Coordinates of C-alpha atoms in Angstrom, one line a residue:
M1 CA -7.4 32.7 4.2
L2 CA -7.0 32.6 8.1
A3 CA -10.9 33.6 8.4
L4 CA -11.3 30.5 6.9
L5 CA -9.2 28.6 9.4
L6 CA -10.8 30.3 12.1
S7 CA -14.1 29.6 11.0
V8 CA -13.2 26.0 10.9
L9 CA -11.4 25.9 14.3
A10 CA -14.1 27.3 16.0
L11 CA -15.6 24.4 17.1
P12 CA -17.3 24.2 20.8
A13 CA -14.6 22.5 23.1
S14 CA -15.5 19.0 24.1
G15 CA -16.2 18.2 28.0
N16 CA -17.4 20.1 31.0
E17 CA -17.0 23.7 30.2
S18 CA -16.9 24.6 34.0
A19 CA -14.0 22.5 34.2
S20 CA -12.0 24.8 31.8
P21 CA -9.1 26.3 32.5
P22 CA -8.8 29.9 32.9
P23 CA -7.0 31.4 29.8
A24 CA -3.4 33.0 29.8
Y25 CA -3.6 36.3 28.1
F26 CA -0.6 37.9 26.3
D27 CA -0.2 41.8 25.2
W28 CA 2.0 41.2 22.4
F29 CA 4.9 39.3 20.8
E30 CA 7.9 41.1 19.4
Y31 CA 10.7 39.3 17.1
T32 CA 13.9 41.0 15.8
G33 CA 16.4 39.5 13.6
R34 CA 19.8 41.0 13.2
D35 CA 22.2 38.5 11.3
A36 CA 25.9 39.7 9.9
A37 CA 24.8 37.9 6.6
F38 CA 22.1 40.9 6.2
E39 CA 24.6 43.9 7.1
A40 CA 25.3 44.3 3.9
P41 CA 23.3 47.1 2.1
L42 CA 21.7 46.3 -0.8
P43 CA 22.6 48.5 -3.9
E44 CA 19.8 49.4 -6.3
G45 CA 18.4 46.7 -8.2
H46 CA 19.9 43.8 -6.1
F47 CA 18.2 41.6 -4.1
R48 CA 19.0 39.9 -0.6
N49 CA 19.2 35.8 -0.1
P50 CA 17.6 33.9 1.0
I51 CA 14.2 35.5 -0.8
L52 CA 12.5 33.4 2.3
A53 CA 14.3 33.2 5.6
G54 CA 13.8 30.5 8.3
F55 CA 12.0 26.9 7.3
H56 CA 10.4 27.1 3.8
S57 CA 11.8 24.0 2.3
D58 CA 11.2 22.2 -0.9
P59 CA 10.2 25.3 -2.9
S60 CA 7.7 24.7 -6.1
I61 CA 6.9 27.3 -8.1
V62 CA 4.7 28.3 -11.3
A63 CA 4.1 31.5 -13.3
A64 CA 0.4 32.4 -13.5
R65 CA -1.7 35.3 -14.1
G66 CA 0.8 37.4 -14.9
K67 CA 2.6 36.5 -11.1
F68 CA 4.6 34.0 -9.4
Y69 CA 3.3 31.9 -7.0
M70 CA 5.3 29.3 -4.6
V71 CA 4.7 26.7 -2.1
H72 CA 6.9 24.8 0.4
S73 CA 7.1 21.7 3.0
T74 CA 5.3 22.3 6.2
F75 CA 5.7 18.5 7.6
T76 CA 2.9 18.5 10.6
Y77 CA 2.5 22.3 11.0
F78 CA -1.0 23.8 10.2
P79 CA -2.4 25.2 8.4
G80 CA 0.4 23.5 5.7
I81 CA 1.4 24.5 2.2
P82 CA 1.5 28.0 2.5
V83 CA 1.0 29.6 -0.9
F84 CA 3.1 32.9 -1.9
E85 CA 2.6 35.4 -4.1
S86 CA 5.1 37.5 -6.1
E87 CA 5.3 39.7 -9.3
D88 CA 8.9 39.8 -9.5
L89 CA 10.2 36.5 -7.7
V90 CA 12.0 39.0 -4.9
H91 CA 9.1 40.0 -2.9
W92 CA 6.8 37.7 -1.5
T93 CA 3.4 37.5 -0.1
Q94 CA 1.6 34.6 1.6
V95 CA -1.7 34.6 0.2
G96 CA -3.2 31.0 1.4
N97 CA -2.4 27.5 2.4
A98 CA -2.9 24.5 0.5
I99 CA -4.1 22.7 3.8
H100 CA -6.1 25.1 5.7
R101 CA -9.1 22.9 6.9
R102 CA -9.2 20.7 9.9
G103 CA -11.0 18.2 7.9
Q104 CA -8.2 17.9 4.9
L105 CA -5.5 15.8 7.1
D106 CA -5.0 14.9 10.4
F107 CA -1.6 14.7 11.7
D108 CA -2.1 13.5 15.0
G109 CA 0.3 10.6 16.2
L110 CA 3.0 11.9 13.8
G111 CA 6.7 13.5 14.3
V112 CA 6.8 17.0 13.7
S113 CA 9.1 15.7 10.4
R114 CA 6.5 13.7 8.8
G115 CA 3.1 15.0 7.4
V116 CA 3.4 17.0 4.0
F117 CA 6.9 16.6 2.1
A118 CA 7.7 18.5 -1.1
P119 CA 4.4 20.0 -2.6
A120 CA 4.7 20.9 -6.4
I121 CA 2.4 23.5 -8.0
E122 CA 1.1 24.1 -11.5
Y123 CA -1.5 25.6 -13.2
R124 CA -3.4 25.3 -16.3
D125 CA -6.7 26.4 -17.7
G126 CA -7.7 28.7 -14.6
I127 CA -6.8 25.9 -11.9
F128 CA -4.1 25.9 -9.5
Y129 CA -2.6 22.4 -8.8
V130 CA -0.9 21.3 -6.0
V131 CA 0.7 17.5 -5.7
N132 CA 1.8 16.5 -2.7
T133 CA 2.8 13.3 -0.4
A134 CA 1.1 13.2 3.2
V135 CA 3.9 11.0 4.5
D136 CA 2.5 8.5 7.3
S137 CA -1.3 10.1 6.9
G138 CA -2.5 9.0 3.2
G139 CA -0.3 8.8 1.0
N140 CA -0.2 10.9 -2.4
F141 CA -2.8 13.4 -3.2
I142 CA -3.8 16.5 -5.5
V143 CA -5.6 19.2 -4.0
T144 CA -7.1 22.0 -6.1
A145 CA -8.3 25.8 -6.4
T146 CA -9.4 28.5 -8.8
D147 CA -7.9 31.2 -6.5
P148 CA -4.4 30.3 -5.2
A149 CA -5.8 32.2 -1.8
G150 CA -8.1 29.3 -1.1
P151 CA -10.7 27.8 -0.6
W152 CA -8.8 24.8 -2.0
S153 CA -10.2 21.1 -2.2
D154 CA -10.1 18.5 -0.1
P155 CA -7.2 15.9 -1.2
V156 CA -8.0 13.5 -3.9
W157 CA -6.0 10.5 -3.3
L158 CA -3.6 8.4 -5.9
P159 CA -3.6 5.4 -4.2
G160 CA -1.8 3.6 -7.0
I161 CA 1.5 6.1 -6.5
G162 CA 3.8 5.3 -3.7
G163 CA 6.8 7.1 -2.8
I164 CA 7.3 10.9 -2.4
D165 CA 7.7 14.0 -4.5
P166 CA 5.3 14.1 -7.0
S167 CA 4.9 16.4 -9.6
L168 CA 2.9 17.4 -12.6
F169 CA 3.9 18.1 -16.3
F170 CA 1.5 19.7 -19.0
D171 CA 2.8 19.2 -22.1
D172 CA 2.1 21.1 -25.3
D173 CA -0.5 18.2 -27.0
G174 CA -2.7 18.2 -23.9
R175 CA -1.5 15.2 -22.1
V176 CA -0.8 15.5 -18.3
Y177 CA 2.0 13.3 -16.6
L178 CA 2.7 12.7 -13.0
L179 CA 6.1 12.6 -11.8
N180 CA 7.2 10.7 -8.2
N181 CA 10.0 9.3 -6.6
D182 CA 9.5 5.8 -5.6
E183 CA 11.6 2.3 -5.1
P184 CA 13.1 0.8 -8.5
E185 CA 11.4 -1.4 -9.9
V186 CA 14.6 -4.1 -9.7
P187 CA 15.6 -5.1 -6.2
V188 CA 16.9 -2.1 -3.8
R189 CA 20.6 -2.2 -3.9
Y190 CA 21.5 0.0 -1.1
D191 CA 20.1 2.3 1.2
G192 CA 19.2 5.8 -0.7
H193 CA 18.9 3.9 -4.0
R194 CA 15.5 5.3 -5.4
A195 CA 14.0 5.8 -9.0
I196 CA 11.7 8.5 -10.4
W197 CA 8.7 7.0 -12.2
L198 CA 6.4 8.6 -15.1
Q199 CA 2.8 7.5 -15.5
E200 CA 0.0 9.6 -17.9
I201 CA -2.8 11.3 -15.8
D202 CA -6.4 12.0 -16.2
I203 CA -6.3 15.3 -15.0
A204 CA -10.0 15.8 -15.2
K205 CA -10.6 12.8 -13.2
R206 CA -7.7 13.4 -11.2
Q207 CA -6.7 9.5 -12.2
P208 CA -3.2 8.2 -13.4
F209 CA -3.7 5.6 -16.0
G210 CA -1.4 3.6 -18.2
P211 CA 1.7 2.2 -18.2
R212 CA 4.1 3.5 -15.4
K213 CA 8.0 4.1 -16.3
V214 CA 11.3 4.5 -14.5
L215 CA 13.0 7.3 -16.2
I216 CA 15.7 7.3 -13.7
D217 CA 17.5 4.1 -11.7
G218 CA 19.5 5.8 -8.8
G219 CA 20.9 8.7 -10.4
V220 CA 22.7 10.3 -12.9
K221 CA 25.6 8.3 -12.5
P222 CA 23.7 4.7 -11.2
E223 CA 27.6 3.1 -11.1
E224 CA 28.5 5.4 -8.0
N225 CA 25.3 4.1 -6.2
P226 CA 24.0 7.5 -5.6
I227 CA 21.4 8.3 -3.2
W228 CA 17.8 9.6 -2.7
I229 CA 16.8 10.9 -6.4
E230 CA 13.9 12.9 -5.5
G231 CA 11.9 16.4 -6.1
P232 CA 11.7 15.7 -10.0
H233 CA 10.1 18.4 -12.6
I234 CA 10.0 17.8 -16.3
Y235 CA 10.4 21.4 -18.6
K236 CA 9.8 21.5 -22.1
V237 CA 12.2 23.9 -23.6
G238 CA 12.1 24.0 -27.3
D239 CA 12.0 20.3 -28.5
W240 CA 13.7 18.9 -25.5
Y241 CA 12.2 17.4 -22.2
V242 CA 14.4 18.6 -19.5
L243 CA 14.0 16.5 -16.2
S244 CA 15.2 18.1 -13.2
N245 CA 15.8 16.4 -9.7
A246 CA 17.4 16.7 -6.6
E247 CA 20.2 14.3 -5.5
G248 CA 22.5 12.8 -2.6
G249 CA 20.2 13.8 0.3
T250 CA 19.1 16.9 2.1
G251 CA 22.5 17.3 4.1
P252 CA 26.0 18.6 3.1
Q253 CA 25.8 16.6 -0.2
H254 CA 22.5 17.8 -1.7
S255 CA 22.6 18.8 -5.2
Q256 CA 20.8 19.5 -8.3
V257 CA 21.2 16.9 -11.6
V258 CA 19.4 17.4 -15.2
L259 CA 18.8 15.0 -17.9
R260 CA 17.2 15.4 -21.4
S261 CA 15.3 13.8 -24.1
R262 CA 13.5 14.0 -27.5
D263 CA 10.5 12.0 -25.8
V264 CA 8.7 12.5 -22.4
W265 CA 9.2 9.0 -21.8
G266 CA 12.8 8.9 -22.6
P267 CA 15.4 7.7 -22.8
Y268 CA 17.2 10.6 -20.8
E269 CA 20.7 11.9 -21.1
P270 CA 22.4 12.8 -18.2
Y271 CA 24.2 16.2 -18.6
A272 CA 28.2 15.6 -18.6
H273 CA 28.5 18.9 -16.2
N274 CA 26.3 17.6 -13.6
P275 CA 25.5 19.0 -10.8
I276 CA 24.3 22.6 -12.2
L277 CA 23.8 23.4 -8.4
T278 CA 25.8 22.2 -5.3
Q279 CA 27.9 23.6 -2.2
R280 CA 29.5 20.1 -1.3
D281 CA 32.7 20.9 -3.4
L282 CA 33.1 24.4 -0.8
P283 CA 35.6 24.3 2.4
P284 CA 33.5 23.6 5.4
E285 CA 35.2 26.1 7.1
R286 CA 34.4 29.2 5.0
A287 CA 32.7 32.0 6.7
L288 CA 29.0 32.8 6.5
P289 CA 28.1 29.4 4.7
V290 CA 25.1 28.4 2.7
T291 CA 25.1 24.7 2.7
N292 CA 22.3 21.7 1.5
A293 CA 21.7 23.6 -1.9
G294 CA 19.2 21.4 -3.9
H295 CA 15.8 20.3 -4.8
A296 CA 15.1 23.4 -7.5
D297 CA 12.3 24.3 -9.3
L298 CA 12.8 26.5 -12.4
V299 CA 10.4 29.4 -13.8
Q300 CA 10.7 31.5 -16.7
G301 CA 10.3 35.4 -16.1
P302 CA 8.0 37.4 -18.7
D303 CA 11.3 39.0 -19.9
G304 CA 12.2 35.2 -21.0
S305 CA 15.0 34.8 -18.3
W306 CA 15.2 31.6 -16.4
W307 CA 15.3 31.5 -12.7
A308 CA 15.8 28.8 -10.2
V309 CA 14.2 28.5 -6.7
F310 CA 15.8 25.9 -4.3
L311 CA 16.4 25.5 -0.7
A312 CA 19.6 25.7 1.5
S313 CA 20.5 26.2 4.9
R314 CA 22.4 28.5 6.9
N315 CA 24.8 26.8 9.1
Y316 CA 27.2 27.9 12.3
D317 CA 30.0 25.6 13.4
V318 CA 30.1 24.2 10.2
R319 CA 26.9 21.7 10.3
H320 CA 24.3 23.3 13.0
Y321 CA 21.6 25.1 11.5
N322 CA 18.4 26.3 13.6
T323 CA 16.7 28.2 11.1
G324 CA 16.0 25.0 8.7
R325 CA 15.8 24.9 4.9
E326 CA 15.4 28.3 3.2
T327 CA 14.6 29.5 0.3
F328 CA 17.2 30.7 -2.1
L329 CA 16.7 32.1 -5.6
L330 CA 19.2 32.5 -8.2
P331 CA 19.0 33.4 -12.2
L332 CA 19.3 30.0 -14.7
T333 CA 21.6 30.3 -18.0
W334 CA 21.2 27.9 -21.1
R335 CA 24.2 26.6 -22.7
D336 CA 23.8 24.4 -25.4
G337 CA 20.6 23.2 -24.6
W338 CA 21.6 22.4 -20.7
P339 CA 20.5 24.6 -17.5
T340 CA 22.9 25.8 -15.5
I341 CA 22.4 27.5 -12.0
L342 CA 25.5 27.8 -10.5
P343 CA 29.3 26.9 -11.3
P344 CA 31.2 24.3 -9.6
G345 CA 33.2 26.1 -6.6
E346 CA 31.0 29.1 -6.5
E347 CA 29.3 30.1 -3.3
I348 CA 25.8 31.1 -3.4
P349 CA 25.4 35.0 -2.6
Y350 CA 23.7 36.6 -0.8
V351 CA 23.5 39.9 -2.3
L352 CA 22.7 39.9 -6.2
P353 CA 21.3 41.6 -9.3
G354 CA 17.8 41.2 -9.2
P355 CA 15.4 40.5 -12.2
A356 CA 15.3 43.3 -14.8
F357 CA 11.2 43.2 -14.2
M358 CA 11.9 43.9 -10.4
K359 CA 10.4 47.2 -9.8
Q360 CA 9.8 47.2 -5.9
A361 CA 12.1 48.9 -3.3
A362 CA 14.9 46.3 -2.3
G363 CA 13.5 45.7 1.2
Q364 CA 12.4 42.5 1.4
A365 CA 11.1 42.2 5.5
P366 CA 9.8 40.2 7.0
L367 CA 10.7 37.2 5.0
S368 CA 14.5 38.2 4.4
G369 CA 16.9 40.9 6.0
N370 CA 17.5 42.2 9.2
F371 CA 14.1 43.7 10.8
T372 CA 11.8 43.7 13.8
W373 CA 8.1 42.3 13.6
R374 CA 5.7 42.8 16.1
D375 CA 2.4 41.6 16.3
E376 CA -0.2 43.8 19.1
F377 CA -2.8 41.3 19.0
D378 CA -4.9 43.9 17.9
A379 CA -6.5 41.9 14.6
R380 CA -9.5 39.9 14.1
E381 CA -7.8 37.3 12.5
L382 CA -4.3 35.7 13.6
D383 CA -1.5 36.6 11.2
K384 CA -0.5 34.2 8.6
V385 CA 2.7 33.8 10.0
W386 CA 1.5 31.7 12.7
M387 CA 1.2 28.0 13.0
F388 CA 0.0 25.1 15.1
V389 CA 1.9 22.1 15.6
R390 CA -0.6 19.4 14.2
V391 CA -4.1 20.4 13.7
P392 CA -6.0 22.1 16.6
R393 CA -9.4 20.0 17.6
H394 CA -10.8 23.3 18.6
D395 CA -10.4 26.7 19.1
W396 CA -8.1 27.4 22.3
F397 CA -7.0 30.8 21.0
D398 CA -8.9 34.0 21.2
L399 CA -8.3 37.6 19.7
A400 CA -12.1 38.6 20.9
A401 CA -12.3 38.0 24.2
Q402 CA -10.1 41.0 25.2
P403 CA -9.4 43.1 22.1
G404 CA -5.6 43.9 21.6
R405 CA -4.8 40.5 23.5
L406 CA -4.2 37.1 23.0
A407 CA -6.3 34.3 24.9
I408 CA -5.0 31.2 25.2
H409 CA -6.9 28.6 26.6
P410 CA -4.4 26.1 28.0
L411 CA -4.5 22.6 27.1
R412 CA -2.9 19.5 29.3
E413 CA -1.1 18.4 26.0
R414 CA 2.6 19.5 26.8
L415 CA 5.0 20.4 24.3
D416 CA 6.4 16.7 23.8
T417 CA 2.8 15.9 23.1
L418 CA 2.2 13.9 19.4
G419 CA -1.1 16.0 19.2
N420 CA -1.8 19.6 19.6
P421 CA -0.3 21.8 22.1
S422 CA -1.4 25.4 23.1
F423 CA 1.7 26.9 21.1
L424 CA 1.7 29.4 18.5
A425 CA 4.6 28.9 16.5
R426 CA 6.6 31.7 14.2
R427 CA 9.7 30.5 12.6
Q428 CA 13.3 31.7 13.7
Q429 CA 14.7 33.2 10.6
H430 CA 17.7 34.7 12.0
L431 CA 21.0 32.8 13.5
A432 CA 21.0 35.9 15.8
F433 CA 17.5 37.0 16.9
A434 CA 15.3 38.0 20.1
A435 CA 11.6 36.8 20.6
S436 CA 9.9 38.6 23.8
T437 CA 6.3 38.9 24.8
A438 CA 4.3 40.5 27.8
L439 CA 2.0 38.6 29.6
D440 CA -0.1 38.3 32.9
L441 CA 0.7 35.8 35.7
P442 CA -1.7 33.5 34.6
A443 CA -4.1 31.4 36.9
P444 CA -3.4 28.8 39.4
G445 CA -2.4 25.4 38.2
I446 CA -1.5 27.1 34.8
A447 CA 1.8 27.8 32.9
A448 CA 2.5 30.3 30.5
G449 CA 5.6 32.0 28.3
L450 CA 7.5 31.4 25.4
A451 CA 8.5 28.3 23.8
A452 CA 11.6 27.8 21.7
F453 CA 10.5 24.5 19.8
Q454 CA 12.3 22.2 17.2
S455 CA 10.2 18.9 17.5
E456 CA 7.9 16.9 20.1
R457 CA 11.9 15.9 21.5
Y458 CA 14.0 19.1 21.5
W459 CA 12.5 22.5 23.2
Y460 CA 12.9 25.0 25.6
F461 CA 10.1 26.3 27.6
L462 CA 10.6 29.6 29.3
G463 CA 7.4 29.8 31.7
V464 CA 6.0 31.7 34.8
R465 CA 3.7 30.0 37.3
R466 CA 2.0 31.2 40.5
A467 CA 4.7 29.8 43.4
A468 CA 3.0 27.4 45.7
R469 CA 3.5 30.4 48.2
E470 CA 2.5 33.9 47.5
G471 CA 4.1 35.1 44.2
A472 CA 5.3 34.0 40.8
E473 CA 7.9 31.8 39.7
V474 CA 10.2 31.8 36.5
F475 CA 11.1 28.6 35.1
L476 CA 13.1 27.0 32.3
E477 CA 12.2 23.9 30.8
K478 CA 14.7 21.3 28.3
K479 CA 13.7 18.6 26.8
A480 CA 16.7 17.0 24.5
G481 CA 16.3 13.6 23.3
D482 CA 14.0 10.6 24.4
G483 CA 14.3 11.4 28.4
A484 CA 11.8 13.3 30.3
S485 CA 12.1 17.1 30.3
E486 CA 13.9 19.0 33.2
I487 CA 13.6 22.4 34.8
V488 CA 17.5 23.7 34.2
A489 CA 16.7 27.2 35.9
L490 CA 14.2 28.4 38.4
R491 CA 13.7 32.2 40.3
G492 CA 11.2 33.8 42.1
A493 CA 9.6 36.8 40.4
G494 CA 8.0 38.6 43.8
E495 CA 4.1 39.5 43.5
A496 CA 4.7 40.2 39.8
G497 CA 0.7 40.6 38.1
A498 CA 2.2 41.4 34.5
L499 CA 6.2 40.0 33.4
Q500 CA 7.6 40.4 30.2
L501 CA 9.9 37.4 28.8
K502 CA 12.7 37.2 26.3
I503 CA 14.6 34.5 24.5
E504 CA 17.8 35.8 22.7
G505 CA 19.7 33.4 20.3
N506 CA 23.1 33.6 19.0
E507 CA 24.1 30.6 16.6
G508 CA 24.1 27.6 18.9
R509 CA 23.5 29.6 22.4
Y510 CA 20.1 31.3 23.6
S511 CA 19.8 33.0 26.7
F512 CA 16.4 33.6 28.7
A513 CA 15.6 36.7 30.7
F514 CA 12.1 37.8 32.7
D515 CA 11.2 41.3 33.3
A516 CA 8.4 41.6 36.7
G517 CA 7.6 45.1 36.5
D518 CA 9.6 45.6 39.5
G519 CA 12.0 48.2 38.5
Q520 CA 14.9 46.1 38.4
G521 CA 14.3 45.9 34.5
W522 CA 15.2 42.4 32.2
Q523 CA 16.9 39.9 34.6
W524 CA 18.9 36.7 33.0
L525 CA 17.2 33.4 34.1
A526 CA 19.9 31.5 32.2
K527 CA 22.7 32.8 29.6
D528 CA 24.4 31.2 26.9
V529 CA 22.6 27.5 27.2
D530 CA 23.2 24.9 24.7
A531 CA 20.9 25.7 21.6
T532 CA 22.6 23.2 19.6
V533 CA 19.9 20.8 20.9
L534 CA 17.4 22.8 18.2
S535 CA 19.4 22.2 15.4
T536 CA 18.6 20.0 13.0
E537 CA 22.0 18.1 13.0
V538 CA 21.0 17.3 16.8
A539 CA 17.5 16.9 16.6
G540 CA 17.2 15.6 13.1
G541 CA 14.3 15.7 10.8
F542 CA 13.5 18.3 8.4
V543 CA 12.1 21.3 10.3
G544 CA 13.6 24.4 11.5
A545 CA 13.4 25.7 15.1
T546 CA 9.9 28.0 15.8
L547 CA 9.0 30.3 18.4
G548 CA 6.2 31.7 20.2
P549 CA 3.5 31.4 23.2
H550 CA 2.2 28.7 24.7
A551 CA 0.5 28.1 27.7
R552 CA -0.4 24.5 29.2
D553 CA -2.9 23.0 31.8
E554 CA -0.5 21.9 35.1
R555 CA -3.8 21.1 37.2
A556 CA -4.2 17.6 38.4
A557 CA -6.6 15.7 36.3
P558 CA -10.0 15.5 37.4

């Protein structure tokens, strides 16, 4: 819960308090999405894909206590690994985070796309388990909770387990197994040559034991040198152990493949009609494309129906996407004991019939569809939508000093830091969007405004500061790659005491505006600026763009 997060982060600031910079004050933040893909009306009993728009990658799901729970990768964002709850697989509410305390993990020094990779969630005998990899920050671990809203335990590390993407399988006989991706036991033959391993685990002690065995070496067609077999899950369906995995990397060749065996240790026979999900066989120039589909997890509904959650991306200009890897939902069918999510050559639908047990109205905002979301900063706690880039060392945000306003105590760290900048991040969920805020002109030596952030190497900052002479100036700062950031636009804003700032996005073009409160209304500082630099294709990594209030201390160091 964010209450726990706030209590943990509410630590005294280090250093001389008298030298602390005055805060920047924000009155509200508003986000509006208006994608063409979401304009089609929803017929009764239907739902909209993606079910979680914006960067919610690597979904894992479990049915427990009459509901469904789902977790996702957050890399170096904090709180990490959001836990979502649903009664019908379509309408989701975030109830907590598996990584919510400052002491659980530390991401300082890591690029944004390191940190916590694909988590997997399971439930057994009153305990929720999340098993995960902290890449470059500890390795594989397990956290547990009796309440999915938390608190979650500190990580229990699995030092003998390398690689990524661990998951747990609870067998009918009470034995528990740990699967994961790692290097094969034979020499690596090519880039992307990986294997899926299995080992038994004492779940009470959280300790793997006994022999480890390779279940898959390379992929379902090893003679073709398949790459990045990962994200493994085992399901017991009748007398079969069904092993489902992602294959082909998380880009355009991404897919989901299955194998099965009568014995949990194998040998596993691949399905003759693999992959059971992909979009790589479709024309890249198609309208409103959904791409990169894979990394699925399967779950059975209360009526016996089966469903798959998986990641995919919504692209523009063929290969670009700023919204990251999103979570989609499709029904799963069984044919001759084999699961299929989507037949070859079929596009992932944006609108389709929901589960028979779906009882809520069709609207899925603010997690899918077109909507306006506004935070008046009048709550006692930060909304769960907000994230930090890495773990804050102390509480630099404040909702209590001036109720109804957000105070950000600026840090010296810029957005290109490998530490924690004073930036509140909200996922960009639409290709066409607007994000805006109202703020006071900050004190001398402080810059404040709105950031559009993809990573420490790729971002825009629409900021305002006091000019060298009287008045204010609005500026647009850009960083795109390894070089220094640059000011790409600058304009005076007169004697403004309070301003509004706005970022409007349309696929690969963003525009930046301000309203100085002087009666001139919105003025464009820069229009149709290149935003492909915020796409995963250009910036690399595994996250999507985020937006939100940012302030920084620009005063000369003492």
